[in-house]
Coordinates of C-alpha atoms (C1' of nucleotides) in Angstrom, one line a residue:
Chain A
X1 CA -1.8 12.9 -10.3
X2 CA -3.7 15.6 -8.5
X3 CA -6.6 14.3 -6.9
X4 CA -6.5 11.1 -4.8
X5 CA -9.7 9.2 -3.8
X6 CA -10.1 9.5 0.7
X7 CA -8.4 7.1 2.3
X8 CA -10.1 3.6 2.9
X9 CA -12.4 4.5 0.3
X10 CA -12.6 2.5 -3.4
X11 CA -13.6 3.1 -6.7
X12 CA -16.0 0.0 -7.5
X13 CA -15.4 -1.1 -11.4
X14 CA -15.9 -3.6 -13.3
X15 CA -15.5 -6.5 -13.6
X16 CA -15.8 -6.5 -9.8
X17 CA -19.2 -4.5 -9.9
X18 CA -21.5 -7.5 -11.7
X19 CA -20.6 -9.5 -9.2
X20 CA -22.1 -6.8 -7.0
X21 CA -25.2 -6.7 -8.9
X22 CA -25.3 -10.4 -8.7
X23 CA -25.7 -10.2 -5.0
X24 CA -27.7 -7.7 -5.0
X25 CA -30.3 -9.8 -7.1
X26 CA -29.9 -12.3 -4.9
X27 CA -30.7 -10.7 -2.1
X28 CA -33.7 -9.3 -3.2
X29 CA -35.3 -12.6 -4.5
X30 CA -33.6 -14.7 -1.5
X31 CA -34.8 -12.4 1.3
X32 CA -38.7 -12.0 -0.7
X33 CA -39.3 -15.8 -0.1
X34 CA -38.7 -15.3 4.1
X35 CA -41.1 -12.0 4.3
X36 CA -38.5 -9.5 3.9
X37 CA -39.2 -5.8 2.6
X38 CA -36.8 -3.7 1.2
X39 CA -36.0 -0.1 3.8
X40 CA -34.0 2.8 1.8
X41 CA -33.4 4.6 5.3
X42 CA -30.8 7.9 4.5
X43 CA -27.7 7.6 5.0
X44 CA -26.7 10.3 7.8
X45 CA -28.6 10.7 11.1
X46 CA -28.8 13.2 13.9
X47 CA -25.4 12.2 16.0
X48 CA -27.7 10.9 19.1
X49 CA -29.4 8.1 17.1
X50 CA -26.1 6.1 17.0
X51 CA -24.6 7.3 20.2
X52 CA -27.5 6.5 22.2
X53 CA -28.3 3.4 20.8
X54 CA -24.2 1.9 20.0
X55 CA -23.1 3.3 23.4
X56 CA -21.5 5.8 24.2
X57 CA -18.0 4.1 25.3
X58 CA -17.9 1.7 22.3
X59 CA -15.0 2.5 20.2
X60 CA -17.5 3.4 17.2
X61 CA -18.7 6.3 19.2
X62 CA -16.1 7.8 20.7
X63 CA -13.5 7.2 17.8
X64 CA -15.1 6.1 14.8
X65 CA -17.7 8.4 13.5
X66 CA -17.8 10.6 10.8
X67 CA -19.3 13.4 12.5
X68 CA -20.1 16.9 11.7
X69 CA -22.1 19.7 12.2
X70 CA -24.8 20.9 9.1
X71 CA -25.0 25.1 8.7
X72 CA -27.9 24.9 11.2
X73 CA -25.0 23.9 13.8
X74 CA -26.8 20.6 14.7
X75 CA -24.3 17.3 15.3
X76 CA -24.8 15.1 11.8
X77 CA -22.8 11.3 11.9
X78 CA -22.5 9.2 8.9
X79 CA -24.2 6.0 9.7
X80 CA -21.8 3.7 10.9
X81 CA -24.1 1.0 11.6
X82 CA -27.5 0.1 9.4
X83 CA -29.7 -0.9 12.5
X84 CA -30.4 2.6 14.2
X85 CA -31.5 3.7 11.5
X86 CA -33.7 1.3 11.1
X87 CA -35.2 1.0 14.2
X88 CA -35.7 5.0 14.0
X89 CA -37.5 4.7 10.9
X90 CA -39.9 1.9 12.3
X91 CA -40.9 4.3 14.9
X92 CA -40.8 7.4 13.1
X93 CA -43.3 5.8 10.5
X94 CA -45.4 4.0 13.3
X95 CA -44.9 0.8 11.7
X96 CA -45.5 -1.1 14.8
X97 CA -49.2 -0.6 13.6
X98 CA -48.5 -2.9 11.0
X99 CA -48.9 -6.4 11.7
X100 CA -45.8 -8.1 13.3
X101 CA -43.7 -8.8 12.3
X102 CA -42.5 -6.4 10.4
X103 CA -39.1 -7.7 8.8
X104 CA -37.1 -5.4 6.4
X105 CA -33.9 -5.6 4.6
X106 CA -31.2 -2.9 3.6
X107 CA -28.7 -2.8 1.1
X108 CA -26.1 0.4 1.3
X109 CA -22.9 2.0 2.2
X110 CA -21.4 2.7 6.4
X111 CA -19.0 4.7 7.6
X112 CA -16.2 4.3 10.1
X113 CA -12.8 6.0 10.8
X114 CA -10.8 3.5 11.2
X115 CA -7.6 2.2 9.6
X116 CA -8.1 -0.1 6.4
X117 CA -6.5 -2.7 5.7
X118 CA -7.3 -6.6 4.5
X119 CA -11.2 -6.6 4.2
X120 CA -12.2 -3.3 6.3
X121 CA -12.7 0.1 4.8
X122 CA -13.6 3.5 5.5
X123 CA -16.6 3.6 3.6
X124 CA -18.2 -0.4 3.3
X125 CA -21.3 -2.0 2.8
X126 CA -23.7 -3.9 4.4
X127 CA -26.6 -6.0 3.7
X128 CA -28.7 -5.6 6.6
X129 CA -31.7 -7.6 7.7
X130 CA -33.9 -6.3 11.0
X131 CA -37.3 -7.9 12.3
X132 CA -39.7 -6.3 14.4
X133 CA -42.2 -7.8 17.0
X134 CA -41.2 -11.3 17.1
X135 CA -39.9 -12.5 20.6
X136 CA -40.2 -16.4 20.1
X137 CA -36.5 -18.0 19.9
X138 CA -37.9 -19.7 16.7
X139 CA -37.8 -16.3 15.1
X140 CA -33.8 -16.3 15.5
X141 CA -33.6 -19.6 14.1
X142 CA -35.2 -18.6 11.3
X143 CA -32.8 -15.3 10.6
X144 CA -29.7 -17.7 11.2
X145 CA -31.6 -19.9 8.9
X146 CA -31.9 -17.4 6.3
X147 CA -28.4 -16.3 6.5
X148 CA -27.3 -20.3 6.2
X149 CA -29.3 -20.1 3.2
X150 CA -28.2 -16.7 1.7
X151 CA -24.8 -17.8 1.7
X152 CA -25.0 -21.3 0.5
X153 CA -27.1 -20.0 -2.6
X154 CA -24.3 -17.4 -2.9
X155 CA -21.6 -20.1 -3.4
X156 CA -19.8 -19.5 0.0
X157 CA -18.2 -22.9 1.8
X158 CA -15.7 -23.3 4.9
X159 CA -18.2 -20.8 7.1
X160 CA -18.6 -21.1 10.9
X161 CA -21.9 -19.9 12.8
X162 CA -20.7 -19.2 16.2
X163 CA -24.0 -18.5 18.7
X164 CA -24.0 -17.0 22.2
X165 CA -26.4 -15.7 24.9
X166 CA -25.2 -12.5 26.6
X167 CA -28.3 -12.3 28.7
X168 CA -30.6 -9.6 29.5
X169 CA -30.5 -6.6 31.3
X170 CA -31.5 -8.6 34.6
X171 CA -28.9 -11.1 33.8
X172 CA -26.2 -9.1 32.7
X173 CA -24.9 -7.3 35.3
X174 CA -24.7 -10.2 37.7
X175 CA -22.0 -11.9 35.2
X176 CA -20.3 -8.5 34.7
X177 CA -19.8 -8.5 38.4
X178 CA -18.4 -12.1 38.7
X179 CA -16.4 -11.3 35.7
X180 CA -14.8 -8.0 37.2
X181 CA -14.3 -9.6 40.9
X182 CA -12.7 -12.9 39.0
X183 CA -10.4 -10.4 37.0
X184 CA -9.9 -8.2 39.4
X185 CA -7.8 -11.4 41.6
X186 CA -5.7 -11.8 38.2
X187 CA -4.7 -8.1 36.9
X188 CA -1.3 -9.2 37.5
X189 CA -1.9 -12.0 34.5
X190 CA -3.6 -9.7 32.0
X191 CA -1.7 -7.9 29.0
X192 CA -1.5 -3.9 29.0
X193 CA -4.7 -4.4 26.5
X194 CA -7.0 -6.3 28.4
X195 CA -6.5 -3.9 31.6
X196 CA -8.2 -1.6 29.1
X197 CA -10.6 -4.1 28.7
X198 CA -10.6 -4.9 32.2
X199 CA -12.0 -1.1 32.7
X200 CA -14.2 -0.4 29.2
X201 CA -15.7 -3.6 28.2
X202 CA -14.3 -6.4 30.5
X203 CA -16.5 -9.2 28.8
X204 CA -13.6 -8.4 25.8
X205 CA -11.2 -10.4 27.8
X206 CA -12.7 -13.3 27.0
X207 CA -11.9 -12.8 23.6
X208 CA -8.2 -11.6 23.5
X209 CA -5.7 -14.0 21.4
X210 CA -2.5 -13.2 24.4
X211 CA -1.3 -16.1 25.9
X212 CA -1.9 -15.7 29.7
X213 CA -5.4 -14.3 29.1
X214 CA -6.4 -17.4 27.3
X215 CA -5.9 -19.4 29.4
X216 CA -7.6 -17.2 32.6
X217 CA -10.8 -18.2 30.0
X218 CA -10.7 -21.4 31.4
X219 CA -11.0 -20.8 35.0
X220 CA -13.3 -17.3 34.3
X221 CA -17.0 -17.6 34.6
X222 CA -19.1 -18.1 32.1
X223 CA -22.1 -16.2 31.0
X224 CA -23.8 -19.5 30.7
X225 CA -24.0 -20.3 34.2
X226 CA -25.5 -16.8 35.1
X227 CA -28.2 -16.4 32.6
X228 CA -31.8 -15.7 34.4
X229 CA -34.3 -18.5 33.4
X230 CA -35.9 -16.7 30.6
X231 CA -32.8 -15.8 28.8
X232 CA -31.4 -19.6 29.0
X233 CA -35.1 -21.0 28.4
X234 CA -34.6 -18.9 25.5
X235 CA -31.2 -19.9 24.4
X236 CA -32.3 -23.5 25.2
X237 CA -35.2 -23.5 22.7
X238 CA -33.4 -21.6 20.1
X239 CA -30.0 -24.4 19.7
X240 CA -32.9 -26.5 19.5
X241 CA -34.8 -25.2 16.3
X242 CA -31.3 -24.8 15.1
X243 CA -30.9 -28.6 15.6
X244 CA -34.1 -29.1 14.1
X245 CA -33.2 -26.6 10.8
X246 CA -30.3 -28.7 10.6
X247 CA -27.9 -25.7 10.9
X248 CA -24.1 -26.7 11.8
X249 CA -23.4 -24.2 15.1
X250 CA -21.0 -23.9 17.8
X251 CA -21.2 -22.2 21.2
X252 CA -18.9 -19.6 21.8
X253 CA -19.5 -18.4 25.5
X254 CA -16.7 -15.9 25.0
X255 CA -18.1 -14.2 21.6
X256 CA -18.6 -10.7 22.8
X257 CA -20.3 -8.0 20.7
X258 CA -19.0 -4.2 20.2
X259 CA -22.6 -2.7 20.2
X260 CA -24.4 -2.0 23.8
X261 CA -28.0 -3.0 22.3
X262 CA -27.6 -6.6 22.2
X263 CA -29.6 -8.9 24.5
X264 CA -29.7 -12.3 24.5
X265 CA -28.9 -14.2 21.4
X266 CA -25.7 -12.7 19.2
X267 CA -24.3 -15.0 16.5
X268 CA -21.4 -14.6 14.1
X269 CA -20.2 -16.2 10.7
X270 CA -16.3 -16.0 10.0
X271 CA -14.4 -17.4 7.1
X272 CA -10.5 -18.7 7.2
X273 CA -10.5 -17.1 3.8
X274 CA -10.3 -13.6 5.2
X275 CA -7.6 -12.9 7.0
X276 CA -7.7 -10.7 10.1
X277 CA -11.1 -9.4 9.5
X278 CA -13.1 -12.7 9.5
X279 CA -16.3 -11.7 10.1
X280 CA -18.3 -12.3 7.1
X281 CA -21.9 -11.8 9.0
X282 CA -23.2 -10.9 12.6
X283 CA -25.8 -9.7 14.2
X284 CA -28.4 -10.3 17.0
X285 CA -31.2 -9.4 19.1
X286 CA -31.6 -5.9 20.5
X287 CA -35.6 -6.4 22.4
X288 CA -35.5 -3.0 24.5
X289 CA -34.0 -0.7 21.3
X290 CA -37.3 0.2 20.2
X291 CA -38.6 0.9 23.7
X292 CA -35.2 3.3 24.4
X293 CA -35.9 5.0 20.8
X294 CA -39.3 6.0 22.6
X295 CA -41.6 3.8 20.7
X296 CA -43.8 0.9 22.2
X297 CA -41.6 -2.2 23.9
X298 CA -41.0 -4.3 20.8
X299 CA -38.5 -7.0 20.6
X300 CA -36.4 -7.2 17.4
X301 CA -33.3 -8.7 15.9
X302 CA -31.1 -8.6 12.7
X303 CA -27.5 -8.8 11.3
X304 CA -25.7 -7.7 8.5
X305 CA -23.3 -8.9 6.3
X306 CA -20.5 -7.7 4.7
X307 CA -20.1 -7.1 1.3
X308 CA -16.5 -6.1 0.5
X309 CA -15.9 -9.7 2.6
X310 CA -18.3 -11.8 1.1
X311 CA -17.6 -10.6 -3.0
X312 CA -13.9 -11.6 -1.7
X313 CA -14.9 -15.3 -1.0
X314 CA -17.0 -15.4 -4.0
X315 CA -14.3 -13.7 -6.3
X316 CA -11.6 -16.1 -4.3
X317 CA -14.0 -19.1 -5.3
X318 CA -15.2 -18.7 -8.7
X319 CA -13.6 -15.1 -10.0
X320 CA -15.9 -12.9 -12.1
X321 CA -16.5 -13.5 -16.0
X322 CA -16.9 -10.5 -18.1
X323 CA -19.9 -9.9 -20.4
X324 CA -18.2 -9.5 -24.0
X325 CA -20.1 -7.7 -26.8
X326 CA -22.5 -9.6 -29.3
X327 CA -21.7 -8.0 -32.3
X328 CA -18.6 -5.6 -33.8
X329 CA -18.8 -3.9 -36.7
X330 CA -16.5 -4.1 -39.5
X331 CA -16.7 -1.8 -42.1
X332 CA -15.2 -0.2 -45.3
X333 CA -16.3 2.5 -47.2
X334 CA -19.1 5.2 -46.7
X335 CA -22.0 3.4 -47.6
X336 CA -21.0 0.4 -45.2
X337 CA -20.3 2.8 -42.2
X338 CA -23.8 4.6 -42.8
X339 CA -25.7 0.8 -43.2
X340 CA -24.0 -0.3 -39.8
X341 CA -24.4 2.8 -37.8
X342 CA -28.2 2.3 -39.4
X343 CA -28.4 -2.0 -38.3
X344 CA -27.1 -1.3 -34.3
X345 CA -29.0 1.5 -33.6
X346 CA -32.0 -0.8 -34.5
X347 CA -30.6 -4.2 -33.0
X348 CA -29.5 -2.5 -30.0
X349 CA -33.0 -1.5 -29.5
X350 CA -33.8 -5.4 -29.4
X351 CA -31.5 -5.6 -26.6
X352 CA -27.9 -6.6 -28.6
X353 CA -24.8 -5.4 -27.2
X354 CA -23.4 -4.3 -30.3
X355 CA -20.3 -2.5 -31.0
X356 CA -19.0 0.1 -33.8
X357 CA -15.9 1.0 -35.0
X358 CA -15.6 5.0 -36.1
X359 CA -12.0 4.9 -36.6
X360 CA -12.6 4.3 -40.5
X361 CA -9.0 2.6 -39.8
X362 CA -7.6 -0.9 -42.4
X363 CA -10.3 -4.3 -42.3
X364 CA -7.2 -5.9 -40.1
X365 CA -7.1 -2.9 -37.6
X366 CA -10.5 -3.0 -36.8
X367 CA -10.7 -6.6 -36.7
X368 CA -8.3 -6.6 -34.1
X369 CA -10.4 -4.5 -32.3
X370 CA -13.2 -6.6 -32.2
X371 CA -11.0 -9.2 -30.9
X372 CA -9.7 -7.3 -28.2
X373 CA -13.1 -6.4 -27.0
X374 CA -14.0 -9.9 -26.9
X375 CA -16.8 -9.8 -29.3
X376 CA -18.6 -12.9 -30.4
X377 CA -19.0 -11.9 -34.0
X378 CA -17.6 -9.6 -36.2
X379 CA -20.3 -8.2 -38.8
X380 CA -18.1 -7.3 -41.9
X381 CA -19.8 -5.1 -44.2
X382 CA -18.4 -3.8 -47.7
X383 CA -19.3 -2.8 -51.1
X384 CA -20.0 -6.9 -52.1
X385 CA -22.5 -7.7 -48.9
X386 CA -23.7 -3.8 -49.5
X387 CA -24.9 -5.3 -53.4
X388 CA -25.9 -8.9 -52.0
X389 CA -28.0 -7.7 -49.3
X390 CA -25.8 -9.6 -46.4
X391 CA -23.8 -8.9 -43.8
X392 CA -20.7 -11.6 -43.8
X393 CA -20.4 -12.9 -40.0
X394 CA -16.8 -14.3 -38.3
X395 CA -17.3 -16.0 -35.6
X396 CA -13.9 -14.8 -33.1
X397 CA -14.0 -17.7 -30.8
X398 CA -13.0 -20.2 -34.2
X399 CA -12.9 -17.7 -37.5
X400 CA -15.7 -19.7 -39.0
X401 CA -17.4 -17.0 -41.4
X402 CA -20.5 -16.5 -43.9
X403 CA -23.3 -14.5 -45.3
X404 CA -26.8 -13.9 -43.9
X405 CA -29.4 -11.4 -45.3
X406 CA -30.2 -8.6 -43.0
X407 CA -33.4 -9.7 -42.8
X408 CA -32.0 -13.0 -41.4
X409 CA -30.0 -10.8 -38.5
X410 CA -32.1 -11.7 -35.4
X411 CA -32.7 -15.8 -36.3
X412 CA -28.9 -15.9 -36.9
X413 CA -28.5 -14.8 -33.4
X414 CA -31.2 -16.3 -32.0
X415 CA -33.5 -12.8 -31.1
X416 CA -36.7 -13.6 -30.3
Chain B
rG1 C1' -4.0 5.7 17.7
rU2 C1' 0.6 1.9 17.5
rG3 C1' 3.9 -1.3 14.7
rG4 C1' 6.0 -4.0 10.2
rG5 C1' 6.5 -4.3 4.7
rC6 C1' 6.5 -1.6 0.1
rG7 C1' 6.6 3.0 -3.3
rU8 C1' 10.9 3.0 -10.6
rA9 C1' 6.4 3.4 -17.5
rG10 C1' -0.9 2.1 -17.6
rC11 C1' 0.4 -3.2 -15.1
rU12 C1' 4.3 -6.8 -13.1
rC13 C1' 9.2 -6.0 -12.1
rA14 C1' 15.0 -5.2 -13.3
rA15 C1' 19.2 -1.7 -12.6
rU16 C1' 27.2 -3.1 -7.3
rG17 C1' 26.9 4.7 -5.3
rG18 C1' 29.2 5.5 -11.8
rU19 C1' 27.2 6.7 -19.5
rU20 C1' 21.3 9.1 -21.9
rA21 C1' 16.9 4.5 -15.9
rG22 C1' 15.6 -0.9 -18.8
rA23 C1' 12.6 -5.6 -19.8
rG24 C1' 8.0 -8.3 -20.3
rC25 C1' 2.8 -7.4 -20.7
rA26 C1' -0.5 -3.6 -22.4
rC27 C1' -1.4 0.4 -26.1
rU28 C1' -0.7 2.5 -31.5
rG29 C1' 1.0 1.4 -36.3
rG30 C1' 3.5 -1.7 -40.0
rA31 C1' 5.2 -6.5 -42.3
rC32 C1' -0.2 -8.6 -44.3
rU33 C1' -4.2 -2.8 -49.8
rG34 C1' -11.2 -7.1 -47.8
rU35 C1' -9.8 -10.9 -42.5
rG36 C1' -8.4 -10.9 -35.6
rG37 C1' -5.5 -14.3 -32.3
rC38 C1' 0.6 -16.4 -33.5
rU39 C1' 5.4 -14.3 -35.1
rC40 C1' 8.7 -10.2 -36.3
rC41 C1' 9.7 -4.8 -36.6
rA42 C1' 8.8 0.2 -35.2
rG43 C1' 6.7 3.9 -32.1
rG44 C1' 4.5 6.7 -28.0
rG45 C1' 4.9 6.6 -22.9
rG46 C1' 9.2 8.2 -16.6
rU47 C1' 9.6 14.8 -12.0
rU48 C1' 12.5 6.7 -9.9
rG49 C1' 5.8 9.3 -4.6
rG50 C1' 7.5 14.5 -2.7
rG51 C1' 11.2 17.6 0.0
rG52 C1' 16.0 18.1 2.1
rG53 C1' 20.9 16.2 3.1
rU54 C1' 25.8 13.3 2.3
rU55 C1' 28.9 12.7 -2.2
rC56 C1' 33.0 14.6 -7.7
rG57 C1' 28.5 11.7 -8.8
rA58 C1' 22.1 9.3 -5.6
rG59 C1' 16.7 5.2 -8.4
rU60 C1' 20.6 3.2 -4.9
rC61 C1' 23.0 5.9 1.5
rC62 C1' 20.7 9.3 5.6
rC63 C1' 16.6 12.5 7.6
rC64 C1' 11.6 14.3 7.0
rU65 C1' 7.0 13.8 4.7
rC66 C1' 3.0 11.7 1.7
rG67 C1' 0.8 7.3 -0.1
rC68 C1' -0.3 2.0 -0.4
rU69 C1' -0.5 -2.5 2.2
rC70 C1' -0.6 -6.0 6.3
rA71 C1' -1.1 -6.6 11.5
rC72 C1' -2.5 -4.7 16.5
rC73 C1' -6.8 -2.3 18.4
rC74 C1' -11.8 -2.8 16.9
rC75 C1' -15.3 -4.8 13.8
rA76 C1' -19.3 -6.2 8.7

RNA sequence: GUGGGCGUAGCUCAAUGGUUAGAGCACUGGACUGUGGCUCCAGGGGUUGGGGGUUCGAGUCCCCUCGCUCACCCCA
């Protein structure tokens, strides 16, 4: 074979791809119902919008990125992430003078260099939700409600909603420093990774699945107890609406998240079904983005999904069927070939899926044919239904056969 | 970036270091001249991922390399 597709990229075929569609549908007329537009924002950006914004230390920045430079020599980075993006596109098409708030969805294709394996890709794709000028915690109820609701209607059971406050840029840095001097007693206790953590992103810790640092967890601090009084009024109000939505949640004070823009509220939905890669959805609020991307302060959230991940739960819960052909031809002699090539141009113009056979091969040959593609009738044609004016039908599924009259075509299979 | 597992026909897999690398499925045709599926028969299809080495002899053993996959890391 001489050409190979990249690494940790796939060719999407069917069956596989109506499933696709299927969410896609979905999330169009799912997301319509709670306000949400659909944003086609490009899919590479000037190399600042995601380093700013991710942060520059964050593995997706400093390792990840599909970076490069156009022939003008400026620094171009696949997106890697769909909210940038969005947020830049908000404020590059002043829609902040629209009337918040302004809530938008995305469906598309992100890039990361990383290594693939069970459930993450090179090249995946998101569906992305982000809404703009909404502070009120009831506005994050209602995104975790939509995402509750998304994935019900898409067939998905066994899902977790994990929710957590990481506070505010006031808030913050006082639990980072009680975090760091509580560490900082216990390096001795920490695995070679988390003394990584302990210098890059020491909130990470939390999180690590190691023996000895799960169980420093239960004597660390927790971001709960250091949140100002607007961040945990916030987080207060909002496990309330999620009470009152009915929407199963847990707390997960150690639930970290790998972007810098998150404030306040991040929440997660992971699936046993996975494997390693669990996250099916995630996302969160981000209020100062808009204000660092030099537009007016605005607060925001949003979260994506995965789609690789949640097309694997639906295939592992219901599989894909395949659309099979109405009609296959079956014909011998001239004449017949001419009258059918004549009858499906004209019935596939009435929206039949109808199949011929050129092969001029024996009645049996191309019968089998129809069979194999799964047809639900075979049309046979010869020179007696040429001189009666009918077309004889077999019906595959149970061989029953007869005649109709060409005229009768569309009433026998229920057209219109 | 690190580690494990696996690379033989389109797919799933056999083959103790020893003939010309096989089977099932799939594909094409026939048995069955205008009736599919079932059965039987036949046919096409291979650089055993690639390179080097050991050996009288390598799909099999050794080294390198490439690919796939799972996990770590990280994340959707």
């Amino acid at each position: 074979m001489k050409y190979r597709a990249i690494k940790g990229v796939r060719d999407l075929l069917p069956p596989e791809v109506n499933l696709w569609q299927e969410v896609e549908s979905l999330t169009r007329r799912f997301f319509a119902s709670y306000g949400y537009r659909e944003m086609r924002p490009p899919v590479m950006e000037f190399t600042e919008v995601f380093s700013r914004s991710i942060g520059e230390t964050t593995d997706i920045v400093e390792k990840e990125m599909y970076t490069f430079h156009d022939r003008a020599g400026r620094s171009i980075t696949l997106r890697p992430e769909g909210t940038a993006p969005v947020v830049r596109a908000y404020i590059q098409n002043h829609l902040y003078t629209l009337p918040s708030p302004q809530k938008y969805y995305y469906i598309g294709p992100m890039f990361r260099y990383e290594r693939p394996q069970k459930g993450r890709l090179r090249q995946f794709h998101q569906i992305g939700v982000e809404a703009f000028g909404e502070k009120d915690p009831r506005m994050d109820a209602e995104m975790l409600d939509m995402l509750r609701g998304f994935l019900e209607r898409a067939g998905i059971e066994g899902l977790t909603f994990e929710v957590n406050s990481i506070g505010c840029e006031v808030c913050r840095p006082a639990y980072r420093e009680a975090l760091l001097g509580f560490l900082g007693e216990e390096l001795g206790s920490l695995c070679p990774d988390c003394l990584r953590r302990y210098r890059v992103n020491p909130l990470r810790v939390l999180d690590c699945k190691a023996e000895g640092c799960r169980s420093l967890r239960e004597r660390a601090p927790r971001i709960g107890e250091y949140l100002c009084t607007g961040c945990a009024g916030h987080f207060e109000a909002l496990r309330g609406h999620l009470d009152a939505l009915r929407i199963p949640f847990r707390v997960n004070q150690a639930m970290v998240r790998g972007l810098d823009y998150y404030r306040r509220t991040i929440f997660e939905v992971t699936s046993e079904a996975l494997g390693s890669q669990d996250a099916v959805a995630a996302g969160g609020r981000y209020d100062r983005l808009v204000e660092e991307f030099g537009g007016p302060p605005t607060p925001a959230l949003g979260f994506a999904i995965g789609m690789e991940r949640l097309v694997m739960l639906i295939m592992e819960r219901r599989g894909v069927k395949e659309p099979v052909p109405e009609v296959y031809f079956v014909t011998i002699g001239k004449e017949a070939e001419a009258l059918s090539f004549r009858l499906a141009s004209e019935m596939r113009g009435r929206g039949v899926w109808v199949e011929l056979d050129y092969s001029g091969a024996s009645l049996r040959s191309q019968l089998r044919k129809a069979d194999r593609h799964g047809a639900r009738y075979a049309f046979i044609i010869g020179e007696e239904e040429i001189s009666a004016g009918v077309v004889r039908y077999k019906r595959l599924s149970d061989g029953e056969q007869g005649e109709v009259r060409i005229e009768g075509i569309y009433r026998f299979l229920g057209v219109e």
